[in-house]
XYZ file of C-alpha atoms in Angstrom:
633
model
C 30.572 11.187 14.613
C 30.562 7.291 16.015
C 28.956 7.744 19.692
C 27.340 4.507 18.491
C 28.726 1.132 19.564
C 29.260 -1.393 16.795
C 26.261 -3.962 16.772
C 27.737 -7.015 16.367
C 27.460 -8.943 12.733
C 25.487 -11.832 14.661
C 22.574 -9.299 16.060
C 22.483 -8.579 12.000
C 23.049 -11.397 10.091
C 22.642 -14.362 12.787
C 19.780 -16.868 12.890
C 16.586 -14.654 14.000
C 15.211 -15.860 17.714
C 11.736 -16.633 15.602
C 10.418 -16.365 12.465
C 7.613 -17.332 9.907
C 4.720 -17.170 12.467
C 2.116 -19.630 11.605
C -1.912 -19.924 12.860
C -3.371 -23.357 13.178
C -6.693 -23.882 10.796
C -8.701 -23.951 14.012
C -6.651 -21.065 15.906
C -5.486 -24.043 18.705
C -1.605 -23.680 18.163
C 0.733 -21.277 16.275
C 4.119 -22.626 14.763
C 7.525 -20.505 14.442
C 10.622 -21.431 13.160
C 13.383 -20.782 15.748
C 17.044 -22.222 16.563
C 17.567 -25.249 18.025
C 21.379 -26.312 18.127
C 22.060 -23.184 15.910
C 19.849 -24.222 13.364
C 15.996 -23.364 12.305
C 13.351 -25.967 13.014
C 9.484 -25.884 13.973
C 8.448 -25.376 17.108
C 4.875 -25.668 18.708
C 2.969 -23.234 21.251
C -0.441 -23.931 22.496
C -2.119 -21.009 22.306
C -3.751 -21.376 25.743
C -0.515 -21.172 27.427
C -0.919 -24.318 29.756
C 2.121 -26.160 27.779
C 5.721 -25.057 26.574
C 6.933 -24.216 23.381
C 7.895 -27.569 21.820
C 10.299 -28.010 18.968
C 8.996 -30.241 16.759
C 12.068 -31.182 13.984
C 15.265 -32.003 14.700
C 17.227 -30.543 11.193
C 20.991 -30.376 11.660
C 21.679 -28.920 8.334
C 20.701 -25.769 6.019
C 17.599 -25.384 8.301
C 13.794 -25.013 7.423
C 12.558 -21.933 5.640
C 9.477 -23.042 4.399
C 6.597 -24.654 6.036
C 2.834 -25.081 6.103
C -0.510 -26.297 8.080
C -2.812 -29.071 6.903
C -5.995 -28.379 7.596
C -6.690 -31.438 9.198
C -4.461 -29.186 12.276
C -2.765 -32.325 12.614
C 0.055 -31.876 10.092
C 2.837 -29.879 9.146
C 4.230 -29.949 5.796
C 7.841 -28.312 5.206
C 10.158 -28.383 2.556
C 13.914 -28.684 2.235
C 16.449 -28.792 -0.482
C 20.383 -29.745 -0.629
C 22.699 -27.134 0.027
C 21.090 -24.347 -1.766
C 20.057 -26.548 -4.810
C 16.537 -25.674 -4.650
C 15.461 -29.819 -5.918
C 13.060 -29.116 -3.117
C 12.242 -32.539 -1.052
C 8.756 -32.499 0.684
C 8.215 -33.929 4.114
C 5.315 -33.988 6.809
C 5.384 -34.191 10.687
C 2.542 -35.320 12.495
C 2.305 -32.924 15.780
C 0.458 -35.392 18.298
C 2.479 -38.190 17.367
C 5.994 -36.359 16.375
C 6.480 -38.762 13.140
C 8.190 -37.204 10.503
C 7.053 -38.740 6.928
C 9.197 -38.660 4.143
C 6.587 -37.793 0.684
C 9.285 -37.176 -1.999
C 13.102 -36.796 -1.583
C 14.439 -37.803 -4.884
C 17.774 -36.618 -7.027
C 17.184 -33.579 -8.969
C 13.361 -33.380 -8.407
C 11.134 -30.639 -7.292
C 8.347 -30.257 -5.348
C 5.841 -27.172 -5.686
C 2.927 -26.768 -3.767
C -0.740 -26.402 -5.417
C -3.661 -26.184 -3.840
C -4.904 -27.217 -0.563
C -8.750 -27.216 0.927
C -10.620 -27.555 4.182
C -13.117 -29.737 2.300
C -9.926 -32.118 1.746
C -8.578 -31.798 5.190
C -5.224 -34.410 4.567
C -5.504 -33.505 0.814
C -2.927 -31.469 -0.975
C -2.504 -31.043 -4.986
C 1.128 -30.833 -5.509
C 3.438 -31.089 -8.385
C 6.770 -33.010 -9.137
C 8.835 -32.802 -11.858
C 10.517 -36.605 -11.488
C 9.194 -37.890 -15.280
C 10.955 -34.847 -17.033
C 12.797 -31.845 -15.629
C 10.629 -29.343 -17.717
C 7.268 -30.172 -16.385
C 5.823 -31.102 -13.053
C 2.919 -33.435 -13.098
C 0.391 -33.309 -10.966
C -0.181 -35.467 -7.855
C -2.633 -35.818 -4.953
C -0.914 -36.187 -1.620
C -2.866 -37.820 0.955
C -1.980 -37.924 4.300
C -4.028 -40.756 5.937
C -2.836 -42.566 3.167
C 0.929 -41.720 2.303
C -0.376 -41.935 -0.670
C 0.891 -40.311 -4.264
C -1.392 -40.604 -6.772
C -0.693 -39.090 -10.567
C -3.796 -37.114 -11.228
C -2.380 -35.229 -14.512
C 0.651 -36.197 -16.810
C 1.560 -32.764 -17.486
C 3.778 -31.831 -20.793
C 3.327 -27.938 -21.454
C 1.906 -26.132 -18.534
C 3.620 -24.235 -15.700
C 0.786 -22.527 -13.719
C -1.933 -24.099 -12.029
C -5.148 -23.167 -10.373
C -7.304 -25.733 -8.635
C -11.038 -26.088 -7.115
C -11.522 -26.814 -3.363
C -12.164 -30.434 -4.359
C -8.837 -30.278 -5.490
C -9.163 -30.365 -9.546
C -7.666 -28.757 -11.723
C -9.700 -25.478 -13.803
C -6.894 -23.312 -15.201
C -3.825 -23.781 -16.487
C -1.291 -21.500 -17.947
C 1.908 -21.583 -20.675
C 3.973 -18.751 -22.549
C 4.297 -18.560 -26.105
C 7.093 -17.590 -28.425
C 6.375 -13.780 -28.057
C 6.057 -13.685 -23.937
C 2.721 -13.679 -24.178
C 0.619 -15.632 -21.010
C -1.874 -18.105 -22.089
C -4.661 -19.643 -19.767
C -6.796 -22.208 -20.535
C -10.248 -23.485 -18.799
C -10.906 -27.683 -18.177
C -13.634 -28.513 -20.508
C -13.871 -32.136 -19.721
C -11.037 -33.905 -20.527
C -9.607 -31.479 -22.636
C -8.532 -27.914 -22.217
C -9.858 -24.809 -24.384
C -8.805 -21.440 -24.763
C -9.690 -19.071 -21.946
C -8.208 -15.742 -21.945
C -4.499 -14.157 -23.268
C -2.364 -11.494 -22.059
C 0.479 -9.671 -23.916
C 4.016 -10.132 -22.564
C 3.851 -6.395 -20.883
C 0.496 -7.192 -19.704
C 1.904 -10.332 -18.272
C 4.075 -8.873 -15.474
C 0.793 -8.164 -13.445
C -2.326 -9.505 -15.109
C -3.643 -13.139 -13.814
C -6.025 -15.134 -11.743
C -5.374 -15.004 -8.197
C -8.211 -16.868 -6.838
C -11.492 -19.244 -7.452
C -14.844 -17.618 -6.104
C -16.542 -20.170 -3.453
C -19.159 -21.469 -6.056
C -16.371 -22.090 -8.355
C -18.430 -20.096 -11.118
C -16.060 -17.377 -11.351
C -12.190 -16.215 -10.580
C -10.947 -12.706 -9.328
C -7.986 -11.665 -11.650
C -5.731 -8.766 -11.601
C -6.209 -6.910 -14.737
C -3.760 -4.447 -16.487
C -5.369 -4.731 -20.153
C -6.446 -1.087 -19.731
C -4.439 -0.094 -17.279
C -0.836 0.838 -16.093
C -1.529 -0.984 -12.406
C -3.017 -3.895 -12.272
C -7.259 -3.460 -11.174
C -8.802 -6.522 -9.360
C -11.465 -8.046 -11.167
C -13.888 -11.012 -11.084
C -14.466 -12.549 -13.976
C -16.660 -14.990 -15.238
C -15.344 -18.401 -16.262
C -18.023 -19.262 -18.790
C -19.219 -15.414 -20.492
C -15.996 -13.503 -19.083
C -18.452 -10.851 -17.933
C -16.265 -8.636 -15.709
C -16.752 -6.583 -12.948
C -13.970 -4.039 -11.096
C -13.388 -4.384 -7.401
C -10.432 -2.806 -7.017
C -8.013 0.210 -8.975
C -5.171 0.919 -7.546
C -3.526 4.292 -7.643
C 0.286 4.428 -7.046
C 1.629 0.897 -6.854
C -0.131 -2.712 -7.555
C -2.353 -3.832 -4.587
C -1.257 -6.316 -2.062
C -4.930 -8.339 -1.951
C -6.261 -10.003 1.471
C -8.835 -12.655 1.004
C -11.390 -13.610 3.466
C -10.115 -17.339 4.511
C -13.541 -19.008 4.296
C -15.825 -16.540 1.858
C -13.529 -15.870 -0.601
C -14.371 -12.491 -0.911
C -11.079 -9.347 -1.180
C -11.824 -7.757 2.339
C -8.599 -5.260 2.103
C -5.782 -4.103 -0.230
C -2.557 -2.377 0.492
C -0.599 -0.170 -1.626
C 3.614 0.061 -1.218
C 4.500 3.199 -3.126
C 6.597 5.198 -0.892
C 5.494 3.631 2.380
C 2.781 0.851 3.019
C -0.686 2.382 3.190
C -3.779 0.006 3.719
C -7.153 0.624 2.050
C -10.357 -1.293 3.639
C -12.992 -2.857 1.023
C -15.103 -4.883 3.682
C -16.396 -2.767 6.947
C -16.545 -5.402 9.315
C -12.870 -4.509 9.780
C -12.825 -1.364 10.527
C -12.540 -1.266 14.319
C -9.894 -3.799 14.239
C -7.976 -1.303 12.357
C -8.378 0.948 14.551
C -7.123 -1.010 17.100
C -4.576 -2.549 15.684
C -3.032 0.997 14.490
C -3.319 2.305 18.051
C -1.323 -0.804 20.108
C 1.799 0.475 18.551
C 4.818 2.102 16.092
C 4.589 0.600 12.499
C 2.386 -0.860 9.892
C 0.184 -3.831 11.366
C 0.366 -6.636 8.433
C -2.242 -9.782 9.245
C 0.256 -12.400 8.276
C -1.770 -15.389 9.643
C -5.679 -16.519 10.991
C -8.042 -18.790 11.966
C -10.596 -20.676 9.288
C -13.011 -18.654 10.971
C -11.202 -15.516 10.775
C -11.222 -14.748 14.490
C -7.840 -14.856 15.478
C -5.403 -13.159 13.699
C -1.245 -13.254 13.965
C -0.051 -9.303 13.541
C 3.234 -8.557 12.775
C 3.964 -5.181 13.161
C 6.586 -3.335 10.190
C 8.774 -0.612 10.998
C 12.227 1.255 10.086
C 13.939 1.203 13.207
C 12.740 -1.645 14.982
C 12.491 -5.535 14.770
C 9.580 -6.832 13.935
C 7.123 -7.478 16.448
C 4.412 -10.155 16.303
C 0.883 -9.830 18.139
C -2.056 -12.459 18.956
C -5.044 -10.459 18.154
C -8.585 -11.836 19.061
C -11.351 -10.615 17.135
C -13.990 -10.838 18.996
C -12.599 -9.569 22.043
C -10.064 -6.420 20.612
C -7.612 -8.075 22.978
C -3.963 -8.261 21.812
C -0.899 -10.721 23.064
C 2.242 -9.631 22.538
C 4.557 -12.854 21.633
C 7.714 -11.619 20.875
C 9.917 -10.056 18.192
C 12.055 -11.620 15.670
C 15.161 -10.363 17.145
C 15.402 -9.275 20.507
C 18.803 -7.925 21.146
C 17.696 -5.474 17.636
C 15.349 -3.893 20.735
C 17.786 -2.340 22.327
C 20.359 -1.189 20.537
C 19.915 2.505 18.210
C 18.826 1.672 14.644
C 18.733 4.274 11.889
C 15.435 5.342 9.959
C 15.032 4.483 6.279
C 13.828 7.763 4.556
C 12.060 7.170 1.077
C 12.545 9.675 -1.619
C 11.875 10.145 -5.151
C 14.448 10.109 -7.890
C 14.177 11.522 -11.428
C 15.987 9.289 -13.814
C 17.369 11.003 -16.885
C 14.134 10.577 -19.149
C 12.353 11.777 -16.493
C 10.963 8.334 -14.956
C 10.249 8.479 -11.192
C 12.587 6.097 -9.095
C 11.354 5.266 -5.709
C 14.204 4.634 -3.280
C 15.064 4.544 0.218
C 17.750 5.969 1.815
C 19.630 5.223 5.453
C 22.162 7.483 6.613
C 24.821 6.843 9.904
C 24.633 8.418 12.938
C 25.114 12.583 12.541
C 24.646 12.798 9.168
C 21.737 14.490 8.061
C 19.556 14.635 4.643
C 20.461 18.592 3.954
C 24.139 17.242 2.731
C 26.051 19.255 5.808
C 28.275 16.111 6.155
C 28.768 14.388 2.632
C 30.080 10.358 4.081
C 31.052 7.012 2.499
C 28.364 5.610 0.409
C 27.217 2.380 -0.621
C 24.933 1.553 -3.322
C 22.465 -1.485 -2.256
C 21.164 -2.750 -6.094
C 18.211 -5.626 -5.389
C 18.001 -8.863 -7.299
C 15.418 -10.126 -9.903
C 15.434 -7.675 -11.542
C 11.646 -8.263 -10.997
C 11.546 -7.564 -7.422
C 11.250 -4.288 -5.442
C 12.837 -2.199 -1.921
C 10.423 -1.514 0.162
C 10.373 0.535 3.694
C 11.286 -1.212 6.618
C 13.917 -2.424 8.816
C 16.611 -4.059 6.350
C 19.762 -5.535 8.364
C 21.820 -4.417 5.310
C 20.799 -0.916 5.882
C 20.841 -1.013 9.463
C 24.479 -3.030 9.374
C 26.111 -0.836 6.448
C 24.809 2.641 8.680
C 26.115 1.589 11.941
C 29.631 0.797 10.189
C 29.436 4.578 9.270
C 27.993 4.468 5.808
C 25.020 6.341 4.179
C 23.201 3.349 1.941
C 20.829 3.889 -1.212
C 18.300 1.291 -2.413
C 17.020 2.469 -5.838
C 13.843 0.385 -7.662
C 15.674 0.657 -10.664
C 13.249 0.665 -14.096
C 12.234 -2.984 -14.465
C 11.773 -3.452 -10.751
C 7.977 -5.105 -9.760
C 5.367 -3.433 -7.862
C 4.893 0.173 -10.114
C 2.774 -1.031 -13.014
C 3.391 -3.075 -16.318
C 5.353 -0.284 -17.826
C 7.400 0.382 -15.167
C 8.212 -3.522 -15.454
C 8.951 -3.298 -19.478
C 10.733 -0.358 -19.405
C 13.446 -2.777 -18.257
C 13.258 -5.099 -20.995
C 16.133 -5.127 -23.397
C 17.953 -2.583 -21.329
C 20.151 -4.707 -18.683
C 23.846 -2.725 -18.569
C 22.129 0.408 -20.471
C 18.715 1.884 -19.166
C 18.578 0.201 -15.910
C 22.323 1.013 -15.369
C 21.863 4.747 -16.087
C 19.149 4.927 -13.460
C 21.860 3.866 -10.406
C 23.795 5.964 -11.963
C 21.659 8.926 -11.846
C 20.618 7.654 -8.225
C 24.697 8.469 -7.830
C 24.361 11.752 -9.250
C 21.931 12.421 -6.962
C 23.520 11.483 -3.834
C 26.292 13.627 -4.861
C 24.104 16.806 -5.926
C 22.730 16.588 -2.320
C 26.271 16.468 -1.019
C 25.183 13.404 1.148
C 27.741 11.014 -0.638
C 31.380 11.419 -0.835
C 31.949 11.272 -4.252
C 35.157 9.242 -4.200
C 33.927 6.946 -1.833
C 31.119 5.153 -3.111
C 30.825 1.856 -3.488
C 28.449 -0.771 -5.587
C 26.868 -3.956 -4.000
C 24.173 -6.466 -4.372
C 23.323 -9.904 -4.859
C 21.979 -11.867 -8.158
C 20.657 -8.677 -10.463
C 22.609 -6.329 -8.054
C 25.513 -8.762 -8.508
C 25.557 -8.332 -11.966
C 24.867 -4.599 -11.515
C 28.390 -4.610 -9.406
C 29.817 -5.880 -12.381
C 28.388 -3.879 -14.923
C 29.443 -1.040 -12.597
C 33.362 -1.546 -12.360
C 33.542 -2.616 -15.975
C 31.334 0.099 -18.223
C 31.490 2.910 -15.799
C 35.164 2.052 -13.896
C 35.728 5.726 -12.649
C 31.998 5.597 -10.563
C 33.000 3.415 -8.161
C 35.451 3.172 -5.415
C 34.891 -0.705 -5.143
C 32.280 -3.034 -5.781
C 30.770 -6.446 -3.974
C 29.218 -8.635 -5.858
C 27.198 -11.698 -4.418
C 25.989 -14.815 -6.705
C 25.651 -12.177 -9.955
C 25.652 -12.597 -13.376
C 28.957 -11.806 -15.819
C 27.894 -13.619 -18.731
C 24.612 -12.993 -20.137
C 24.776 -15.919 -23.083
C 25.952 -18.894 -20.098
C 22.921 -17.600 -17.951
C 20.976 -17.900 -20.682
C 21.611 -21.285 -21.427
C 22.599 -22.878 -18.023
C 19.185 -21.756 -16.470
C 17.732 -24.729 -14.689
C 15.169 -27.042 -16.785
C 12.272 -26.446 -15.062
C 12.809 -22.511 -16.380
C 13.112 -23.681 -19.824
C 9.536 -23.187 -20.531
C 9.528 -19.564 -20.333
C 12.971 -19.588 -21.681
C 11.359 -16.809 -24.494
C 10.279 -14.918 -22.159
C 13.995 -14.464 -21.119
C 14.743 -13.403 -24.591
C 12.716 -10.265 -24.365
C 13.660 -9.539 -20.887
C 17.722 -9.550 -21.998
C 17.447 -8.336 -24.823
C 18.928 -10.923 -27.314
C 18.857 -14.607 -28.387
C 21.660 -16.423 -27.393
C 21.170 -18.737 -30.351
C 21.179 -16.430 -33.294
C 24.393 -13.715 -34.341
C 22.653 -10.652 -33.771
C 20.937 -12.198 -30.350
C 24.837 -13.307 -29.277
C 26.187 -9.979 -30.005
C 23.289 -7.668 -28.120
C 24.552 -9.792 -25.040
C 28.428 -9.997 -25.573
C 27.835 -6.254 -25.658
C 25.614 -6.601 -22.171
C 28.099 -9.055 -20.611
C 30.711 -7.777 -17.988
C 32.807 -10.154 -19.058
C 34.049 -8.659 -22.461
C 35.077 -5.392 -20.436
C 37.538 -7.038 -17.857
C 40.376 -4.963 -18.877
C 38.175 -1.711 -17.812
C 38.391 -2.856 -13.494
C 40.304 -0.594 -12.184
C 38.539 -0.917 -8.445
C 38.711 -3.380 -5.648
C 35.966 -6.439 -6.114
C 34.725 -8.912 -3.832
C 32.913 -11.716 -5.180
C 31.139 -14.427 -3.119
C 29.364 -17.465 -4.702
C 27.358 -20.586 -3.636
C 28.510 -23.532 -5.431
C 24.980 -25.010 -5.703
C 23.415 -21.844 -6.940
C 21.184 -23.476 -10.038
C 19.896 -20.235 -11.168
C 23.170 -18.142 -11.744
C 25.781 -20.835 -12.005
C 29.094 -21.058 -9.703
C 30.596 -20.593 -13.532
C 29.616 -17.339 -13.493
C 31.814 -15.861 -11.217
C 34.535 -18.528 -11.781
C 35.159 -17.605 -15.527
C 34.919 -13.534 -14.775
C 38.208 -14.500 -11.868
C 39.792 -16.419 -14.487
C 39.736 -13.486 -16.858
C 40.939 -11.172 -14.463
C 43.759 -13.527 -13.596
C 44.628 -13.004 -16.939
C 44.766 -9.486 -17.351
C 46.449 -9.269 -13.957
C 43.545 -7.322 -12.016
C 43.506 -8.760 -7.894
C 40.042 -9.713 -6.939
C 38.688 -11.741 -4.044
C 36.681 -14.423 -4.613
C 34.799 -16.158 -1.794
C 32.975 -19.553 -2.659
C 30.878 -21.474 -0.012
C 30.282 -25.343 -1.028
C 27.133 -25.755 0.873
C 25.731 -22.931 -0.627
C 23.273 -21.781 -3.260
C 22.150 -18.686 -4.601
C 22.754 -16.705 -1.748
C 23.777 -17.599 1.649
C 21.444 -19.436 4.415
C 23.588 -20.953 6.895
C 24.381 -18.300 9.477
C 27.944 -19.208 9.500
C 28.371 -18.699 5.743
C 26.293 -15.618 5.994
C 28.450 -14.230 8.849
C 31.356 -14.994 7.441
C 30.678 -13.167 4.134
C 29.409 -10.221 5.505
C 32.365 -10.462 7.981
C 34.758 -10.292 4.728
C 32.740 -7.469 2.762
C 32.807 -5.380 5.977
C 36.798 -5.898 6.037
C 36.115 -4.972 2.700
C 34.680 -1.744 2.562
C 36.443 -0.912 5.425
C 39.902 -1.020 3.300
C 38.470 0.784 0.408
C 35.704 3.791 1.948
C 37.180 4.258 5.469
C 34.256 2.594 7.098
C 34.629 1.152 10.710
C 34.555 -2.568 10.822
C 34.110 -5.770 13.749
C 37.114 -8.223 13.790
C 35.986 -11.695 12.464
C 34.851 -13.731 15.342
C 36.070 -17.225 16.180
C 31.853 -17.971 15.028
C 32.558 -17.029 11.891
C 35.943 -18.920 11.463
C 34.224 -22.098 11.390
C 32.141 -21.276 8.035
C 32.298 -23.375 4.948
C 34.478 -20.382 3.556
C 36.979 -21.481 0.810
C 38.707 -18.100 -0.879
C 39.407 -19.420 -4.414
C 41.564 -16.031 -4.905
C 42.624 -13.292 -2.655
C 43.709 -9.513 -3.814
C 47.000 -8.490 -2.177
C 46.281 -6.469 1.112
């Protein structure tokens, strides 16, 4: 059954070789984030080839993850936060010079990025929420300056869309009943612009400013289940359709300098591209030619000459292309993670499930080495449950997949109702129904697996992170004889302390959590709709093995939440194992901590479905690993 080596945890779960690809405005240098000292930093290649890679920060901590050129293509600006707290600090490094500038590092602030311009080359519009933790106001960083300067004291809006002389011309707040309000800058003042319903609101909204500035491309749902592309008007609201999707909502490219939607791509099953604008064509056809997978532009030029290609496939790392437009000549650079190049990796089939009411259920599904799809050889399963819940699975190579396969397991992603990317009422059809509707669909995704005989049926286990942690939960307690174990990452088992321990810059769409759980925290019969939806009142009902591993800095689903649902089954005598990590947040980013939790869970399921498993290596001793509680065994 296993003529497969194990792949080690680190080719998994280690840092990736390079990462987050990034084009210069004037196509002169590209940027990746790689390792240096075992952690990720910026690093600088000419694109002419005449100089080495440089690294270009010198981070000793959690790492960068998020980063971006000024268009001045003398800057970098890059973003860090403490320990998983997500108060994210803003910094800039000039690449000629190598000086680092610190813009805003301040206790329990936030930075969030705006609106940048090529008329404003050293110019970005960002906002900071350092008067009052509800609100960012709006500031202009400039550059040649290091200069802040307050352009809008802001005390009710949370979503912004600027000009390319950097002002402000929409702005957007929720009301009581979900609903998404935009408004339009008329003068000093803003007035009314347009409204969308709280179902309408999961995927109807500007996107982007035309180049005069006279009107804004919006996707609109108002009429429809997926969400069309429109552009609209700003002073009649005269409309006209560019795009209408037909399975899932459309992924939109813009052209960098004309501002016009030049392509779309729809993720139903698999990825499948649709071309607006036929100046592209050939490179299509180019591009689809050079090699395996889907060929997503993920970075180019102003002038839109020189693209960055990074090519998407199931059993393979990703692999990332210079492409010259003018020419049709491609460079390979190199892949995110080369040892993933040689070693066997599994392919991710995507099916269709039929929930119970009849709603279609795209999923994916990854099976070990000799078993097949016909059910000959039912094996150890594991459930994979995504976050969000607004979030999706999509096709393509997943480590957790490709790690849980190799360790002998057959692994099921669902896109549970409520799940992003199938249309508004795909979206709503979650709301109110976390525990009940949205449970029933993994477990008819269970059923499944079973019908087909791929699945064991006494070995299947439940795991995810944040939604899917909760899910874990919500899987051992209200349906304890499913399960053969469960491992739950940084999820929910309170739904009234999640509720009212989400951070402060959240609280302004606090309502819209209201519809989404079900019930107001705040008022009897809103308190008892959530008891009932709360893991946490069914602790007596574990009867299976649970892992639980939390950051202690998560500030979207509190370390409490996992502490209190340990506590309680201290209480009723249940073992569990529960992992925290101190420099952590909500979810794990230093490799260490990731290896080392993953290291555990495979011990894990191992113990509990049979699985084969890699003996924790001295690497992954040295993690920030504290195990508050430990299950006999």
């Amino acid at each position: 059954m296993h003529s497969t080596s194990l792949i080690p945890r680190e080719t998994f779960f280690g840092n990736p070789d390079k990462a987050m690809v990034r084009l210069s405005p004037n196509g002169k240098h590209l940027t990746y984030v790689a390792p240096k000292n075992g952690v990720l930093n910026i690093w600088l290649k000419p694109l002419n080839g005449k100089k080495a890679d440089t690294c270009i920060t010198h981070d000793k901590g959690r790492g960068i993850t998020n980063y971006a050129w000024a268009y001045d293509n003398e800057h970098i600006l890059y973003v860090q936060d403490k320990d998983g707290d997500e108060n994210w600090r803003l910094f800039s490094i000039n690449i000629k010079t190598g000086s680092i500038k610190t813009h805003v590092d301040q206790k329990n602030v936030q930075v969030t990025f705006i609106h940048s311009s090529e008329k404003h080359p050293k110019k970005f519009l960002i906002g900071i929420n350092n008067r009052t933790p509800n609100y960012h106001d709006i500031y202009l960083l400039d550059l040649s300056k290091n200069s802040l300067l307050k352009v809008y004291e802001n005390n009710e809006y949370i979503g912004f869309m600027a000009d390319d002389d950097l002002n402000l011309q929409l702005v957007m707040k929720m009301d009581q009943e979900g609903r998404t309000n935009w408004y339009k800058r008329d003068a000093d003042k803003w007035k009314p612009f347009i409204s969308f319903s709280h179902e309408d609101s999961s995927n109807t909204g500007p996107v982007l400013l035309s180049k005069d500035g006279k009107s804004v491309y919006m996707k609109d749902s108002r009429e429809s289940n997926l969400a069309k592309l429109v552009l609209m008007n700003l002073e009649t609201k005269e409309t006209k359709e560019i795009i209408a999707p037909q399975k899932a909502e459309a992924r939109i490219m813009f052209h960098t300098q004309e501002k016009t939607p030049v392509w779309y791509s729809e993720d139903y099953l698999k990825p499948h591209r649709v071309l607006l604008d036929s100046r592209y064509k050939k490179d299509f056809e180019v591009l689809e030619k050079a090699r395996k997978g889907f060929p997503s532009v993920i970075s180019s030029d102003q002038k839109d000459k020189i693209w960055i290609v990074a090519y998407v496939t199931d059993t393979e790392p990703v692999h990332y292309y210079v492409y010259d437009r003018m020419t049709q000549a491609m460079t390979h650079l190199f892949s995110n993670r080369k040892a993933l190049e040689s070693v066997p990796l599994q392919p991710m089939h995507p099916i269709e499930i039929k929930a119970r009411d009849g709603l279609k259920l795209v999923s994916y599904l990854t099976l070990p080495e000799g078993c097949t799809v016909d059910g000959r050889n039912a094996v150890p399963t594991v459930l994979l449950v995504h976050g969000g819940p607004e979030a999706r699975d999509s096709w393509g190579y997943d480590a957790l997949h490709q790690w849980l396969a190799n360790r002998g397991y057959a692994v099921l992603s669902v896109n549970y109702r409520g799940s992003s990317g199938f249309g508004k009422k795909f979206v709503s059809a979650g709301d109110g129904e976390w525990s009940e509707k949205m449970h029933d669909d993994l477990i008819d995704a269970v059923n499944w697996l079973k019908t087909q005989k791929i699945a064991a049926p006494q070995k299947i286990a439940i795991m995810g992170g944040s939604y899917g942690g909760y899910a874990t939960l919500v899987g051992l307690t209200m349906t304890p004889d499913v399960f053969a174990c469960g491992v739950n990452i940084v999820g929910v088992s309170n739904l009234i302390t999640l509720y009212k321990s989400l951070p402060p810059y959240w609280k302004p769409v606090i309502d819209m959590f209201k519809i989404k759980l079900g019930g107001d925290p705040y008022s009897e019969k809103g308190r008892a709709v959530l008891m009932k939806k709360s893991p946490i009142n069914y602790v007596q009902n574990i009867i299976k093995p649970l892992l639980i591993g939390h950051g202690a800095n998560d500030p979207r689903v509190k370390q409490a939440e996992s502490d209190q649902i340990v506590e309680a089954m201290k209480k009723n005598k249940i073992p569990v194992t529960y992992a925290l990590y101190p420099n952590e947040g909500h979810g794990f980013v230093r490799p260490e901590n990731r290896l080392s939790f993953y290291a555990l869970a495979e011990k894990f399921l191992s113990d509990n479905l049979g699985g084969r498993y890699q003996k924790t290596t001295e690497a992954e001793k040295k993690s920030a690993l504290q195990i508050r509680e430990a299950a006999e065994g």
